[in-house]
């Protein structure tokens, strides 16, 4: 999979350690030059902080253009 221009401005990917994120998922972003930051193991408070930050970015961040469905803020959504 090629992310092309979608990953041009992305530097980091914040994610938790859930089972749906496989090594091939990480490889796609690593190949595009995106640094993957996973939450610490067995630290539910860290995941809650990440979720809160994602909510803030969605509310306060730039809105997507009319021809896009939504802004890519987190791989989970």
Coordinates of C-alpha atoms in Angstrom, one line a residue:
X1 CA 0.0 0.0 0.0
X2 CA 1.3 3.4 -0.9
X3 CA 0.2 6.4 1.2
X4 CA 1.5 8.9 -1.3
X5 CA 0.7 12.5 -0.6
X6 CA -1.5 11.5 2.4
X7 CA 1.6 10.9 4.5
X8 CA 3.6 13.9 3.3
X9 CA 2.8 16.0 6.4
X10 CA 2.5 13.2 8.9
X11 CA 5.5 12.7 11.2
X12 CA 4.1 10.5 14.0
X13 CA 1.4 7.9 14.5
X14 CA 0.1 7.5 18.0
X15 CA -1.5 4.2 18.7
X16 CA -2.2 1.8 21.5
X17 CA -1.0 -1.8 21.7
X18 CA -4.3 -3.4 20.5
X19 CA -4.2 -6.6 18.6
X20 CA -5.6 -5.1 15.4
X21 CA -2.3 -3.2 14.7
X22 CA -0.2 -5.8 13.0
X23 CA 3.5 -5.7 11.9
X24 CA 2.3 -5.1 8.3
X25 CA 0.3 -2.1 9.5
X26 CA 3.4 -0.6 11.1
X27 CA 5.5 -1.4 8.0
X28 CA 3.3 0.7 5.8
X29 CA 3.7 3.7 7.9
X30 CA 7.4 3.1 8.6
X31 CA 8.0 2.8 4.8
X32 CA 6.4 6.2 4.4
X33 CA 8.8 7.7 6.9
X34 CA 6.2 8.0 9.7
X35 CA 7.5 7.3 13.3
X36 CA 5.1 5.0 15.2
X37 CA 4.6 5.8 18.9
X38 CA 2.8 3.0 20.8
X39 CA 1.4 3.6 24.3
X40 CA 3.3 2.0 27.2
X41 CA 2.2 -1.7 27.9
X42 CA -0.4 -2.1 30.7
X43 CA -0.9 1.7 31.1
X44 CA -4.6 2.4 30.6
X45 CA -4.2 6.0 31.8
X46 CA -1.8 6.6 28.9
X47 CA -4.4 5.4 26.4
X48 CA -7.0 7.7 28.0
X49 CA -4.6 10.7 27.6
X50 CA -4.1 9.8 23.9
X51 CA -7.8 9.5 23.3
X52 CA -8.4 12.9 24.9
X53 CA -5.7 14.5 22.7
X54 CA -7.3 12.9 19.6
X55 CA -10.6 14.4 20.6
X56 CA -9.0 17.8 21.0
X57 CA -7.3 17.6 17.6
X58 CA -10.6 16.7 16.0
X59 CA -12.4 19.6 17.5
X60 CA -9.8 22.2 17.2
X61 CA -7.8 21.1 14.2
X62 CA -8.3 22.3 10.6
X63 CA -11.4 21.0 8.9
X64 CA -11.1 18.8 5.8
X65 CA -11.9 20.2 2.4
X66 CA -15.4 19.5 1.0
X67 CA -14.2 16.8 -1.4
X68 CA -12.7 14.7 1.4
X69 CA -14.8 12.6 3.8
X70 CA -12.8 13.4 6.9
X71 CA -9.4 14.4 8.1
X72 CA -6.9 11.6 8.8
X73 CA -6.1 12.2 12.5
X74 CA -5.6 8.7 13.8
X75 CA -5.4 5.3 12.2
X76 CA -8.1 3.9 14.5
X77 CA -10.9 6.2 13.2

